[in-house]
Coordinates of C-alpha atoms and ligand atoms in Angstrom, one line a residue:
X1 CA 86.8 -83.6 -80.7
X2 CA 88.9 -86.1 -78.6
X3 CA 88.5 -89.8 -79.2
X4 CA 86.7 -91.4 -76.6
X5 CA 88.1 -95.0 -75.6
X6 CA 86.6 -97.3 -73.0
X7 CA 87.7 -100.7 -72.2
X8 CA 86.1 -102.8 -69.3
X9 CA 87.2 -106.1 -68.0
X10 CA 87.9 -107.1 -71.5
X11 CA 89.3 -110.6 -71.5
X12 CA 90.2 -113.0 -74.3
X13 CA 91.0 -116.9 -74.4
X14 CA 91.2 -118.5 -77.9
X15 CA 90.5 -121.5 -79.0
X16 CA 93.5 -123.3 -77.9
X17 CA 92.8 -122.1 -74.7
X18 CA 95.2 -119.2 -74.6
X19 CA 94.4 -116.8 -72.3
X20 CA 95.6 -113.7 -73.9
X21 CA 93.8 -110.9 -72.1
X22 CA 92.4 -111.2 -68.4
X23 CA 90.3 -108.3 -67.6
X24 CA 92.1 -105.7 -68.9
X25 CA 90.3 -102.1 -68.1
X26 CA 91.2 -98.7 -69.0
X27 CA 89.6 -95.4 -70.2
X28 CA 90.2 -92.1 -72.3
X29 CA 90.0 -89.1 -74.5
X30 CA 92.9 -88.5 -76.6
X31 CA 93.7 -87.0 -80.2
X32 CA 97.3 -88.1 -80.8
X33 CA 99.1 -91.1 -80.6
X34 CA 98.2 -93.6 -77.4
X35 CA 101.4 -96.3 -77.3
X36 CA 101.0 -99.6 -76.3
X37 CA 104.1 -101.5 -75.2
X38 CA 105.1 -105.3 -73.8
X39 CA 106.7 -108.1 -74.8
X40 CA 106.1 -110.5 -77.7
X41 CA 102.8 -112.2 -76.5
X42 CA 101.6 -109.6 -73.9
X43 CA 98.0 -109.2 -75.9
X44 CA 98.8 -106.0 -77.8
X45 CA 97.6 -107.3 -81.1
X46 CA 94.9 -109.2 -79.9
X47 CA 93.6 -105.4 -77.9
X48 CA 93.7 -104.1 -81.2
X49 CA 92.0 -106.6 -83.2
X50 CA 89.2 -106.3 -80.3
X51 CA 89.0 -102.5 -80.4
X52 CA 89.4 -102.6 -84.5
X53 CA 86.2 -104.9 -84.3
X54 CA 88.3 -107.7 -86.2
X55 CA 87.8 -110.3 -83.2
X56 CA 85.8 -110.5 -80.7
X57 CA 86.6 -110.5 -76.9
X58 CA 85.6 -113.8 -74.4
X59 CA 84.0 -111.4 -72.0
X60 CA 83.7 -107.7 -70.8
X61 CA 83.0 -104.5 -73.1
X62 CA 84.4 -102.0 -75.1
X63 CA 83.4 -98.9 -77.0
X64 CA 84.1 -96.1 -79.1
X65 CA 82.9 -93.0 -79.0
X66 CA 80.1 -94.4 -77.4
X67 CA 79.7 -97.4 -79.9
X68 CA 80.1 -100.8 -78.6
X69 CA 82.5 -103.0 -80.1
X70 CA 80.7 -106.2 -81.0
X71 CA 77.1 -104.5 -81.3
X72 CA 77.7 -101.3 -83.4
X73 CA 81.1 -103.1 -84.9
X74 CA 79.9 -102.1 -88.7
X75 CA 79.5 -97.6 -87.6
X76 CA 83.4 -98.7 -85.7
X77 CA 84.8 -99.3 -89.0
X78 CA 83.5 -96.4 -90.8
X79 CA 86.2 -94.3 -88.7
X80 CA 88.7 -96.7 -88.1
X81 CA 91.6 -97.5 -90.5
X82 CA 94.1 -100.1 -89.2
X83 CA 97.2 -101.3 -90.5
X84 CA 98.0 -104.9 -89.1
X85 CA 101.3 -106.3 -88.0
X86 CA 101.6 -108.7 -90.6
X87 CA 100.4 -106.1 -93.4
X88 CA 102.2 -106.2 -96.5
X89 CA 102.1 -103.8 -99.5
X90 CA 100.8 -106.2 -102.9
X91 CA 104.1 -106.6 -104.7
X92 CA 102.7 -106.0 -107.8
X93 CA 100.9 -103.0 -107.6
X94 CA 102.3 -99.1 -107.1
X95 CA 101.8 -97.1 -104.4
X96 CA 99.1 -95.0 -106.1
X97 CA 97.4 -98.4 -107.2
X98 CA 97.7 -99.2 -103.9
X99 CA 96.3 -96.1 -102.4
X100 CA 93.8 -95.8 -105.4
X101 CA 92.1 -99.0 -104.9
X102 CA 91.8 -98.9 -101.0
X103 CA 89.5 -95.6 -101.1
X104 CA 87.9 -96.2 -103.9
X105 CA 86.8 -99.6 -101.7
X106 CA 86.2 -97.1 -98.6
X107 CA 83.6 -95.7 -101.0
X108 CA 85.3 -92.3 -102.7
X109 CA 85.0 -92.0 -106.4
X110 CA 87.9 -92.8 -108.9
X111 CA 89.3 -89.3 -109.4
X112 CA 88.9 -88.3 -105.6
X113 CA 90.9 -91.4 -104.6
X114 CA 93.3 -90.7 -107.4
X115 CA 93.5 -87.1 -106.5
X116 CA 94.0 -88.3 -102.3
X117 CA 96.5 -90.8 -103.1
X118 CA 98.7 -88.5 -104.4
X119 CA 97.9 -86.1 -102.0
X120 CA 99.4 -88.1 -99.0
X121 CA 102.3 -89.6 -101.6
X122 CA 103.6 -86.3 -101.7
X123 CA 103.0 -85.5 -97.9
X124 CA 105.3 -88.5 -97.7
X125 CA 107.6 -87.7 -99.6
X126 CA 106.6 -90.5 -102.0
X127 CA 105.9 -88.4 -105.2
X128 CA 108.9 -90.0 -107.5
X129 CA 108.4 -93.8 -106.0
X130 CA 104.0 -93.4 -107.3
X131 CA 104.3 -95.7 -110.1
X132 CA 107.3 -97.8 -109.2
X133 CA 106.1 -101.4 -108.4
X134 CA 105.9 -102.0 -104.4
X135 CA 108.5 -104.8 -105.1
X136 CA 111.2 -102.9 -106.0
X137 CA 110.2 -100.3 -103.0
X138 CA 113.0 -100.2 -99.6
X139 CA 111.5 -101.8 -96.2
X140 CA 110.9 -97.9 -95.1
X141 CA 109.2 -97.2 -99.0
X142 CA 107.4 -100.6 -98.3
X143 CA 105.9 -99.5 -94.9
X144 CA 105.3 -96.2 -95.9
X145 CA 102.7 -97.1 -98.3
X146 CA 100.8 -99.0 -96.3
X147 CA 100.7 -96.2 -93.3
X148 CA 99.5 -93.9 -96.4
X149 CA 96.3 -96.1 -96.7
X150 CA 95.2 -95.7 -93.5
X151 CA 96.2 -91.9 -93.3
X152 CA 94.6 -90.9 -96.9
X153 CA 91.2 -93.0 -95.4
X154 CA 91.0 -89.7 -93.6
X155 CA 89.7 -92.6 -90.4
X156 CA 89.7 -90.5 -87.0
X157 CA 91.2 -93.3 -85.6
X158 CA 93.9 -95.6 -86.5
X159 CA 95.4 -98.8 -85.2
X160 CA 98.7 -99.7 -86.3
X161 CA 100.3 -102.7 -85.1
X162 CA 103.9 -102.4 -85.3
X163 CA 104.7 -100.7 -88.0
X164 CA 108.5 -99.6 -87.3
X165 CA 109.3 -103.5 -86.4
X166 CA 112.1 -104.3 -88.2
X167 CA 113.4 -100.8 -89.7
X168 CA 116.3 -99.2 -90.1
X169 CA 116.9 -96.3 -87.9
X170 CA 116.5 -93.6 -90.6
X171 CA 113.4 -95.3 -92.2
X172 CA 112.0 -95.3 -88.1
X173 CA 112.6 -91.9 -88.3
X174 CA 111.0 -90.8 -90.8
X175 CA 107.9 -93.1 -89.9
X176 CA 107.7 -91.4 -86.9
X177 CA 107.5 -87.6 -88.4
X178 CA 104.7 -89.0 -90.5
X179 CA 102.5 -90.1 -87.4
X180 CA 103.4 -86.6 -85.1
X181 CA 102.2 -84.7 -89.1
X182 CA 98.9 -87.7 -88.6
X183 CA 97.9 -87.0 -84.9
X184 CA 96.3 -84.1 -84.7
X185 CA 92.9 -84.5 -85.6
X186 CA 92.7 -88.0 -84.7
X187 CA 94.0 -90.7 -82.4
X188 CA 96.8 -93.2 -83.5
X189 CA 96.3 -96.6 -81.5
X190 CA 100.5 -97.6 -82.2
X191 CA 102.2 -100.7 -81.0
X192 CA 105.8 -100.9 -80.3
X193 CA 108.6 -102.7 -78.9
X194 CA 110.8 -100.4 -79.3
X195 CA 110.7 -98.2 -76.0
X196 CA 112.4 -95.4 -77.0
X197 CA 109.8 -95.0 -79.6
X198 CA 107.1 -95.0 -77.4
X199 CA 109.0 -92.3 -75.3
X200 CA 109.5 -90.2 -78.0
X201 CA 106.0 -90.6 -79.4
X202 CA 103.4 -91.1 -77.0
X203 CA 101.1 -88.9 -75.8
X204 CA 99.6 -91.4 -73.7
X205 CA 100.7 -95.5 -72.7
X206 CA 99.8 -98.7 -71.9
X207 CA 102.3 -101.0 -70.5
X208 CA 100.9 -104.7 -71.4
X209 CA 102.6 -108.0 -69.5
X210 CA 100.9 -111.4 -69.9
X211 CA 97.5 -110.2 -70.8
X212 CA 97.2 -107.6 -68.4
X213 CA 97.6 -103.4 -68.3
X214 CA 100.4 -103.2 -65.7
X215 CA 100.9 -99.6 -66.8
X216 CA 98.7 -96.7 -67.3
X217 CA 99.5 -93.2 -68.2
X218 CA 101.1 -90.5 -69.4
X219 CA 105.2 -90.6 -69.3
X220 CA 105.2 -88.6 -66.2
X221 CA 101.9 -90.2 -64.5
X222 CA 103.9 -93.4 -65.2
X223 CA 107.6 -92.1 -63.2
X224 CA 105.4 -91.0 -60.5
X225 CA 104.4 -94.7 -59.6
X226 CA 107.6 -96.1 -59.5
X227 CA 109.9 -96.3 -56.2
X228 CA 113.0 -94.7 -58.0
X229 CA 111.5 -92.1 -60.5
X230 CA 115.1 -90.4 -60.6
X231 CA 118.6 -91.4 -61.5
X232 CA 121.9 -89.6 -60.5
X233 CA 125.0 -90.4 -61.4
X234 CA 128.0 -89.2 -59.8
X235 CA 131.6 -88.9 -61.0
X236 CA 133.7 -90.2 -57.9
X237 CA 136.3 -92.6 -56.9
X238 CA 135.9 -92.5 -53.1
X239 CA 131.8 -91.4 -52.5
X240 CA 129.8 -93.6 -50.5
X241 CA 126.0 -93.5 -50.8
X242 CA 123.9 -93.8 -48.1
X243 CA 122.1 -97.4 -47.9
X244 CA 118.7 -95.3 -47.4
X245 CA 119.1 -93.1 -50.3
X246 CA 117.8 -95.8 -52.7
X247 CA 119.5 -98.4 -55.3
X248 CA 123.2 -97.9 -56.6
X249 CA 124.7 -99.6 -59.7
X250 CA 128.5 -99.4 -59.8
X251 CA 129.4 -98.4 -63.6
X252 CA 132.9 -97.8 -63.3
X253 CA 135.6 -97.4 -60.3
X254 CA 134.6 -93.4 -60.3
X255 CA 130.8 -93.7 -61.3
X256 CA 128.2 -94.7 -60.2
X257 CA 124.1 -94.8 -61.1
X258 CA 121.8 -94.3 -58.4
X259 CA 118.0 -94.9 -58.7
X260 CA 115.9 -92.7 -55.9
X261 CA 113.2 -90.5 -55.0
X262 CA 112.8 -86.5 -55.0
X263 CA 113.7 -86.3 -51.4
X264 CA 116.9 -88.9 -51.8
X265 CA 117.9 -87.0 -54.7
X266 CA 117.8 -83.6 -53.0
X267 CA 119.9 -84.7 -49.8
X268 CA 122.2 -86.5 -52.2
X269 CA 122.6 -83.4 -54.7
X270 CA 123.2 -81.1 -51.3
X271 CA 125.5 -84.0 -50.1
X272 CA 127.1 -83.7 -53.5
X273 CA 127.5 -80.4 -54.3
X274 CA 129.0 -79.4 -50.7
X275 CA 131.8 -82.0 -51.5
X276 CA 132.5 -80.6 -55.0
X277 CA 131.8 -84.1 -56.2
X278 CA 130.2 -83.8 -59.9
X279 CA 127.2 -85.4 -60.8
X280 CA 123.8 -85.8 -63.0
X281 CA 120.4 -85.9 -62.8
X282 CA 117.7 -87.3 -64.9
X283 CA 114.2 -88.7 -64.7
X284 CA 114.1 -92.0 -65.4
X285 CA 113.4 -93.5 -69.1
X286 CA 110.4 -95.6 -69.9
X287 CA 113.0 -98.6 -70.4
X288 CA 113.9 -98.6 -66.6
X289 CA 109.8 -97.8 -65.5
X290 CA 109.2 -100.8 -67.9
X291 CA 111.5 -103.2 -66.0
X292 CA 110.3 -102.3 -62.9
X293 CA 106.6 -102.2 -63.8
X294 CA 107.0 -105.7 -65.7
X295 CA 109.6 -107.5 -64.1
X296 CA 107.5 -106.6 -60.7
X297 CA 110.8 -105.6 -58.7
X298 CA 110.0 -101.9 -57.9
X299 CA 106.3 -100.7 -58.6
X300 CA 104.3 -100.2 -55.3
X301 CA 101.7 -101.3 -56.7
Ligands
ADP401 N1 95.1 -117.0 -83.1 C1 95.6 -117.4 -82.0 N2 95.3 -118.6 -81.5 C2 95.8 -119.0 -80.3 N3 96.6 -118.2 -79.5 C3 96.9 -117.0 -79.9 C4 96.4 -116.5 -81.2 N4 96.9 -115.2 -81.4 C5 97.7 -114.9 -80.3 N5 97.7 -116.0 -79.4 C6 98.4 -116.0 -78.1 O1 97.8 -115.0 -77.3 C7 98.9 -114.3 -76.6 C8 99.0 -112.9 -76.9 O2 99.3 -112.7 -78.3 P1 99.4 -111.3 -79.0 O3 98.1 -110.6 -78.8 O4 99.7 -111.6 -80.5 O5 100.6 -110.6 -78.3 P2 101.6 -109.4 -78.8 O6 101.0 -108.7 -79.9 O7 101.8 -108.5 -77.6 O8 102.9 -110.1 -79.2 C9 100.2 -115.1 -76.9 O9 100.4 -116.1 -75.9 C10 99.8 -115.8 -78.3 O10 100.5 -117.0 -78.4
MG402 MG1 101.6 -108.3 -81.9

């Protein structure tokens, strides 16, 4: 069954008088991995803590599955897990400590949690490393363990507040084979500032900027609201583009990047191909769709 989320007019000023949400609203039912992307200080963590029932919002409502976030919090965290962005595995423990202690603290017995642990050790390819101390674990190793916990909690929905930040590429990698092996059954609530992670991962997104959803969608729902949802670039030293056809960056004396729309692109490509001029075409990546969406220069919205 999908995981049902529903966020309305949620906003949240702390203490100091930080507005870090303003009536941020969105809905849906997902199992898989839902991406939330913005800067540092656009509200992602403090969304998560809100939907993870670890702080409570200034005003509006959310709900899971039908529960409400600040009245049914205590049924909300028998099916969530949630890693936090500052999480860090206890030095001196192993991994299957680790693992060990945190379900038998979710309420399964001693031998089940032992028996789980090394379950999803294994599944991670974490079977040699079960007794090492956390310590003497790599970053990857380190990170690893702590996505275990929430994945052996067997939760149907997980948050997990950056946990590639600060990875290598490999250890990324194999962090994000882990989550696609997680999603299936449940819904992973990831956050990221790595774009091209969120590309390659996300099944849905949420753009965040300044405490507001700006973006909304799946990859595709999200091209389809920019101006420009496709680039071309063509490989010529003396082709002129049409002012109307859309925006051009010059990358070299013979190529050039143009950012347009279906019908641009197909008078372009005819334009193109009738001159024997080479060229490409892509769709644009979610690092262009998230400068236009949060530096405000193309959306039409
Ligand atoms: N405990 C806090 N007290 C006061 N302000 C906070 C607190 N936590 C976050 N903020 C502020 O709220 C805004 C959003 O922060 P955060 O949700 O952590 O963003 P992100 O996770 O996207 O980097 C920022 O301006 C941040 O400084
Ligand atoms: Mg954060």
């Amino acid at each position: 069954m999908p995981m049902d989320i529903s966020v309305a007019s949620i906003s949240k000023t702390y203490a100091a008088g930080n507005k870090a949400l303003d009536e941020v609203t969105f809905d849906f039912h997902l199992n898989g991995i839902f991406s939330l992307i913005g800067k540092n200080g656009a509200g992602k963590t403090t969304l998560i803590r809100i939907l993870s029932t670890q702080l409570l919002p200034s005003s509006g409502r959310a709900s899971i599955i039908g529960m409400d976030v600040v009245d049914q919090a205590k049924d909300i965290r028998e099916i969530v897990a949630a890693v936090p962005q500052e999480a860090r595995a206890v030095p001196w423990m192993t991994p299957l400590q680790t693992l060990t202690s945190y379900l038998m603290w979710r309420g399964y017995t001693h031998s089940r949690s032992m028996d789980m642990g090394r379950d999803v050790l294994r599944m991670l390819g974490m079977e040699k490393q079960e007794g090492m101390k956390n310590r003497n674990l790599s970053g990857g190793q380190k990170r690893k363990v702590l996505v275990a916990t929430a994945l052996a909690s067997e939760a149907t929905l997980i948050f997990m507040d950056e946990p590639t930040t600060g990875l290598d590429f490999i250890s990324r990698k194999e962090l994000w084979e882990v989550l696609v092996s997680m999603k299936r059954d449940r819904l992973i609530m990831l956050t990221t500032h790595y774009l091209e992670e969120a590309e390659e991962l996300g099944d849905l997104l949420g753009i965040m900027d300044e405490g507001r959803m700006v973006g909304f969608g799946t990859l595709d729902e999200l091209r389809r609201k920019v101006k420009y949802p496709l680039g071309i670039r063509i490989f010529s030293k003396d082709f002129t583009v049409p002012d109307h056809i859309g925006d051009v960056v010059t990358l070299s004396n013979n190529e050039l990047q143009v950012y347009t729309t279906e019908d641009g692109a197909y008078s372009l490509v005819n334009d193109l191909l009738s001159r024997h001029i080479k060229f490409t075409v892509q769709e644009i990546s979610l690092n262009t769709i998230f400068e236009s969406v949060v530096n405000g220069s193309e959306g039409d919205e």
